[in-house]
XYZ file of C-alpha atoms in Angstrom:
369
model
C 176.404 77.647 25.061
C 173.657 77.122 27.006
C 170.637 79.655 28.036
C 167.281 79.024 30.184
C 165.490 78.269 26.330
C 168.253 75.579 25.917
C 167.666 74.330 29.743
C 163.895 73.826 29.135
C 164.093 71.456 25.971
C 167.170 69.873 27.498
C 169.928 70.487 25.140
C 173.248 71.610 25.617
C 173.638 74.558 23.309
C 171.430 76.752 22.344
C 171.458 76.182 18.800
C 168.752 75.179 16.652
C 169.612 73.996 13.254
C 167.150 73.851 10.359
C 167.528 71.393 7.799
C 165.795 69.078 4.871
C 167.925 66.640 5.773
C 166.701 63.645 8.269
C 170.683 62.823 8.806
C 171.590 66.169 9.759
C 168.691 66.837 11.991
C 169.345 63.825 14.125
C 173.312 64.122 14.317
C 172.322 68.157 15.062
C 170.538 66.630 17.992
C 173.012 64.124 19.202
C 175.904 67.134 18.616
C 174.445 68.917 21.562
C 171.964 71.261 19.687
C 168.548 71.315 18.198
C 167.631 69.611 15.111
C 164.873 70.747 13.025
C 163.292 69.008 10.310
C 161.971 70.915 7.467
C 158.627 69.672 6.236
C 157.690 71.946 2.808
C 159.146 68.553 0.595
C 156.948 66.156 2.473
C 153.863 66.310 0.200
C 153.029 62.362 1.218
C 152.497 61.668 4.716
C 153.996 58.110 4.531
C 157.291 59.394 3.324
C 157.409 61.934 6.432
C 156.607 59.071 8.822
C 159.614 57.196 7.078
C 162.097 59.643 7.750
C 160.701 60.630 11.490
C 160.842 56.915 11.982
C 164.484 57.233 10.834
C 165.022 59.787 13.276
C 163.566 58.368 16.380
C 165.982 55.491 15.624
C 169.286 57.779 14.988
C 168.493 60.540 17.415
C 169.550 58.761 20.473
C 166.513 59.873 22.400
C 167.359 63.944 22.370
C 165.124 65.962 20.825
C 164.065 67.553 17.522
C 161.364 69.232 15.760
C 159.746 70.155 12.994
C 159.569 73.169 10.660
C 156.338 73.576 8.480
C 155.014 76.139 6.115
C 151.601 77.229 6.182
C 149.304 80.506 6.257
C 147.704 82.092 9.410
C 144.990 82.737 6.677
C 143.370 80.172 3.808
C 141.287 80.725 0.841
C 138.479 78.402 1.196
C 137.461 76.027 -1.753
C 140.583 76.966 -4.165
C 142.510 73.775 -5.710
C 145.778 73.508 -7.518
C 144.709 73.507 -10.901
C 142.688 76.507 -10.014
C 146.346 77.985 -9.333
C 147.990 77.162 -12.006
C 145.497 78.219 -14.133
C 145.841 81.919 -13.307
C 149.436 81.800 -14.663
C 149.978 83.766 -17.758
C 150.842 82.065 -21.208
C 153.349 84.993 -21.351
C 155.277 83.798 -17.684
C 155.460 79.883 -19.249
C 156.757 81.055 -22.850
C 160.008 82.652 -20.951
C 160.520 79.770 -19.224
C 160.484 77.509 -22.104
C 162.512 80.024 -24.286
C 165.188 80.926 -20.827
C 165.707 77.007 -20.763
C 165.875 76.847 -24.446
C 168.623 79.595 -24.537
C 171.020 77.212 -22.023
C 170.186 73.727 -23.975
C 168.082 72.268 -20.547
C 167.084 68.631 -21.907
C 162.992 67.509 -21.077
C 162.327 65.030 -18.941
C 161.638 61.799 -19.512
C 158.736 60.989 -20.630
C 155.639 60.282 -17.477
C 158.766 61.745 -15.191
C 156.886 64.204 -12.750
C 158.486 67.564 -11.477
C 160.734 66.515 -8.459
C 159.708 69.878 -6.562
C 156.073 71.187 -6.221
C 154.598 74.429 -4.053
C 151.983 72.000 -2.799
C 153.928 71.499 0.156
C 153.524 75.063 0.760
C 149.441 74.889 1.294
C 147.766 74.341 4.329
C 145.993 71.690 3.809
C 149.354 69.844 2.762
C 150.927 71.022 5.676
C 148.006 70.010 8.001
C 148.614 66.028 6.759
C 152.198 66.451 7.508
C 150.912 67.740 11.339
C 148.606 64.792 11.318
C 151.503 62.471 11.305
C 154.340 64.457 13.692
C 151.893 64.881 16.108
C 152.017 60.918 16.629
C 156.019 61.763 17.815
C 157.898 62.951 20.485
C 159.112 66.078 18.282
C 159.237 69.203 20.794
C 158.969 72.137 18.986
C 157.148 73.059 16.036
C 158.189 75.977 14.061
C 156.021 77.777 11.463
C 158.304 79.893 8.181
C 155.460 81.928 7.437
C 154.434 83.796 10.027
C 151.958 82.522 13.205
C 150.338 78.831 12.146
C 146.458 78.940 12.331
C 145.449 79.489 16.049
C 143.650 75.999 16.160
C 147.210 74.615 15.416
C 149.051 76.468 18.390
C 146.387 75.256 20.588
C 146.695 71.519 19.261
C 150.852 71.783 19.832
C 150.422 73.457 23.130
C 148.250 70.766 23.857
C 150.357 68.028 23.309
C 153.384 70.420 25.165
C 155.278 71.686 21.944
C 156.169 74.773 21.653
C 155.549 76.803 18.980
C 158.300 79.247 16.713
C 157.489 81.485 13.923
C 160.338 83.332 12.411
C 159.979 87.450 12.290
C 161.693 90.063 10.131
C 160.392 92.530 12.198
C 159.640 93.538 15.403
C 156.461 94.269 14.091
C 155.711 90.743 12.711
C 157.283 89.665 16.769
C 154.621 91.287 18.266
C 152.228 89.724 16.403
C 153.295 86.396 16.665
C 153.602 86.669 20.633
C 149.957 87.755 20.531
C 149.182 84.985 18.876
C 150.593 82.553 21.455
C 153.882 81.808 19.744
C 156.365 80.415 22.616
C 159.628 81.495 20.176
C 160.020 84.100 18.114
C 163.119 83.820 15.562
C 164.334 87.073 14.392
C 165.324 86.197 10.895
C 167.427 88.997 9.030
C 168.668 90.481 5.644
C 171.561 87.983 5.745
C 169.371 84.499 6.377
C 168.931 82.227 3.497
C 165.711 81.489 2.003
C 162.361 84.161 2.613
C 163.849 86.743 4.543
C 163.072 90.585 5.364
C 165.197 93.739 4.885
C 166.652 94.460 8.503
C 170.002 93.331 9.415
C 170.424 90.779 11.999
C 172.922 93.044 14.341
C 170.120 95.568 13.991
C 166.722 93.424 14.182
C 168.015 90.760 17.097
C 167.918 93.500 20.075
C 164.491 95.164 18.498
C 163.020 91.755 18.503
C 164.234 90.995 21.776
C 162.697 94.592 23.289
C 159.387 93.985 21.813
C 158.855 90.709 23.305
C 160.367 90.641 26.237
C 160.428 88.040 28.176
C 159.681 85.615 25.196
C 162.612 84.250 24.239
C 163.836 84.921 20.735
C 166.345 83.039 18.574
C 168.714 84.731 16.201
C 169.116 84.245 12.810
C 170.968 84.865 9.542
C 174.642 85.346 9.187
C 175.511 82.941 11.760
C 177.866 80.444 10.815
C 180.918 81.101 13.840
C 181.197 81.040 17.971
C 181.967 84.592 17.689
C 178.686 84.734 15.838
C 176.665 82.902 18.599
C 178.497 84.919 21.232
C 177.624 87.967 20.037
C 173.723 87.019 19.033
C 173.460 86.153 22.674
C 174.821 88.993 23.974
C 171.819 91.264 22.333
C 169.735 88.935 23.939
C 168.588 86.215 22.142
C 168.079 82.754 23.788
C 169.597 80.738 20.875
C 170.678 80.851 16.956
C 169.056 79.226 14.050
C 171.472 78.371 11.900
C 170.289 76.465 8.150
C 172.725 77.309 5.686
C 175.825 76.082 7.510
C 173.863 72.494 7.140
C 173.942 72.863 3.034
C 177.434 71.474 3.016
C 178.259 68.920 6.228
C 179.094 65.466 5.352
C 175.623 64.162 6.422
C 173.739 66.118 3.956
C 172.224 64.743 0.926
C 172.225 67.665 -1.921
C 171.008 65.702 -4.469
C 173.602 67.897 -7.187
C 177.289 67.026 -6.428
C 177.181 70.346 -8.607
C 175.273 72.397 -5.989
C 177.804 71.464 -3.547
C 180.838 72.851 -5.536
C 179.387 76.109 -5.968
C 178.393 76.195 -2.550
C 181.891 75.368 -1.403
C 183.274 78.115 -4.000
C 180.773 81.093 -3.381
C 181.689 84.086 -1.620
C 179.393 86.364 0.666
C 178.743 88.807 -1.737
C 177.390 85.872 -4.504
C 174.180 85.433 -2.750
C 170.840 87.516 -4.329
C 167.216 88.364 -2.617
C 165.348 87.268 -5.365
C 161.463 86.498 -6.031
C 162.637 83.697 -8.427
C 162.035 80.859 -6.931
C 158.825 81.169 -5.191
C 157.444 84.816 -5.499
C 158.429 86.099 -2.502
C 161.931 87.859 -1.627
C 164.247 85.054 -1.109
C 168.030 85.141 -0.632
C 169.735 82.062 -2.601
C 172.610 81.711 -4.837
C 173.011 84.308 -7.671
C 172.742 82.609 -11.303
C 171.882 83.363 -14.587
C 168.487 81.727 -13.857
C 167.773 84.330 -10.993
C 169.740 87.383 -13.602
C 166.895 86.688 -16.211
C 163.984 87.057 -13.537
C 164.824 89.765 -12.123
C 166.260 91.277 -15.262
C 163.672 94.496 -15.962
C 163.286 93.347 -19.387
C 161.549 90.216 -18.399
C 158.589 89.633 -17.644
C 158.906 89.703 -13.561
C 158.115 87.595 -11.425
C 154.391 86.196 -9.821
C 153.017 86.586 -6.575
C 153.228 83.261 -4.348
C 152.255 80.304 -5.310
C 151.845 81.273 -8.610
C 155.976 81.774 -9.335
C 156.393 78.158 -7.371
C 154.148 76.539 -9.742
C 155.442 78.386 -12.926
C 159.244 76.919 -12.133
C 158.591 74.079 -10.553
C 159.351 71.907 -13.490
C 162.052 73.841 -14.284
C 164.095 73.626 -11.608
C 163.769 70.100 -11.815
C 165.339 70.171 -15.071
C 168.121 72.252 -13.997
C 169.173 70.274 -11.340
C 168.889 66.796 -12.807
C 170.782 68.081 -16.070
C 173.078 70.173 -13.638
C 173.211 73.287 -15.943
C 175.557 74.751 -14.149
C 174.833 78.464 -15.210
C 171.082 77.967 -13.988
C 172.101 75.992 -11.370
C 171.182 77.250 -7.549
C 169.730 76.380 -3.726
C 169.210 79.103 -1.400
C 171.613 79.917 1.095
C 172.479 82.778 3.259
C 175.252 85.352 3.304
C 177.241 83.286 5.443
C 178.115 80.875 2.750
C 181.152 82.307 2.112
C 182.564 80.903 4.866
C 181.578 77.348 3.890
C 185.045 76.332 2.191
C 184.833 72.900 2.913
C 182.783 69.794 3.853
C 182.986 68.609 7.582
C 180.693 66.753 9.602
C 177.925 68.264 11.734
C 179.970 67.066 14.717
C 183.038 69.206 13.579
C 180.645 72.545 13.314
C 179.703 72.026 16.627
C 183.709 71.444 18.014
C 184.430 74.946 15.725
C 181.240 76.924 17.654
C 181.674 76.044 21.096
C 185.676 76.504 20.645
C 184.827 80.254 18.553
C 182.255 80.817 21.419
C 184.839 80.259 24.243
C 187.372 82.725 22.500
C 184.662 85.230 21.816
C 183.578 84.859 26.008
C 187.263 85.130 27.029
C 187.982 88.074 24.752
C 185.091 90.221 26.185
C 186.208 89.180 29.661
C 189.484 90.704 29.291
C 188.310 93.628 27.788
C 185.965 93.807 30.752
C 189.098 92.779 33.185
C 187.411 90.182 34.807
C 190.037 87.606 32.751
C 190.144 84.253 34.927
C 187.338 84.664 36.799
């Protein structure tokens, strides 16, 4: 599964996986592929230089790279406090009376929230550059769009290249006039923030509008058939991050999460604004039924919805109140039946991709050539 993308940061398949987890990144890397550490938890530098020490120690020299969050654009001067202050008393009285409904215990007492949105402002995501720019990582990859141009220039600089994922070909072009090496077309199906074009359908658009960047392809990708046909429309690679969720490596920290993960189907997955304020696919629950229920009070723009649950969520997942209880994930999760290492994903692509090749070359007649 290799392509001239896959050639040029020496790996042998062309598939990049995102992933919280330090494990899974570095046996992602030593599988063959790409592993990509996602940075948005990291909101103390020292315990991101932990885990890339960890890494650089497990990753058996291939390489990796990092994913951060953070605007093209900042609002000078505003603080956190100033954010949460512009939440209304209305948005924290549903919270308290939805997790009052379903019996959530408090935490203890001094226990802080073991989530925050911090991670998802720039000048959090700026310390966490501070400190992977002292590593060998080789590819930096951006969730929200282009990174500030000063940042390209600093990872160009230091020869990364740069991603930022697109749910257009609209947002493509942008981001390849902004310098961006790798555009990841990231569709309806994906987990987490994602657009409203299909993959199938936003893979060769992407791929036309930028031409010759290369482009990775994302969201419902979990099989070799998958990758096979992704490359065929003429993407360089795949981006898989849900398939991660539930490999041996990982380190969910709700035994809870995993079961429902391992029991959802494709259809139990919702593109909800619950958990940050922007359209993101997770698992369906009653926690994401009461937000977007119209009798609510809807949901707040981003960061303000982050902030709002934060604590919450926490709550939910130490407690593991199973109707609340959800991660996001992508469509694809309903073929994630069962835990298997990273390794074993890898063995099931490359053998799906060789029957997916095969297949077309018969139907092509060129069958043993």
């Amino acid at each position: 599964m290799q392509t001239e993308l896959s050639k040029t940061l020496g790996v042998e398949h062309a598939v990049f996986g995102f992933t919280p987890f330090p494990a899974v990144a570095a046996a992602i890397s030593r599988a063959g592929g790409f592993g990509v550490l996602g940075a948005v938890r990291y909101t103390a530098p020292d315990d991101l230089k932990r885990d890339l020490d960890w890494i650089e120690a497990h990753v058996d020299a291939k390489p990796y790279g990092l994913d951060v969050v953070m605007p093209a654009k900042k609002v000078e001067g505003v603080t956190e406090a100033d954010v949460e202050a512009m939440i209304p008393e209305g948005h924290r009285q549903f919270v308290r009376d939805t997790l009052a409904k379903y019996g959530v215990p408090e935490l203890a007492e001094g226990e802080a929230s073991g989530w925050r949105i911090t991670g998802w402002m720039e000048q959090v995501a700026r310390t966490q550059l501070d400190v992977a720019f002292d590593y060998p990582i080789r590819l930096l990859a951006n969730a929200l769009g282009s990174p500030p141009a000063d940042i390209v220039d600093r990872a160009h600089d230091q020869d990364v290249l740069v991603a930022a994922l697109a749910g257009s070909a609209r947002h493509a072009v942008k981001h390849r006039d902004a310098g961006i090496d790798i555009v990841v077309a990231q569709g309806y199906e994906a987990g987490g923030h994602t657009g409203e074009i299909a993959t199938m359908v936003l893979t060769p658009e992407v791929v036309d509008a930028v031409a010759p960047l290369p482009v990775l392809a994302a969201g419902g990708i979990g099989s070799g058939q998958q990758v096979a046909a992704a490359l065929s429309l003429g993407a360089q690679g795949v981006w898989l991050g849900s398939m991660w969720l539930t490999v041996t490596e990982a380190d969910l920290s709700s035994p809870a999460v995993t079961r429902k993960l391992l029991a959802a189907g494709s259809g139990d997955t919702v593109r909800s604004r619950a958990l940050t304020g922007k359209p993101a696919r997770q698992l369906r629950t009653e926690w994401t039924d009461a937000w977007d229920d119209p009798n609510g009070p809807g949901t707040l723009p981003m960061p303000l919805q982050g902030l709002l649950v934060a604590e919450a969520l926490t709550r939910i997942q130490k407690y593991e109140v199973a109707p609340l209880l959800g991660t996001p994930v992508g469509q694809i999760v309903g073929r994630m039946t069962g835990e298997r290492s990273v390794q074993a994903v890898f063995d099931d692509l490359t053998r799906g991709f060789e029957q997916a090749v095969d297949r077309i070359n018969r139907i092509a007649g060129r069958s043993g050539t």
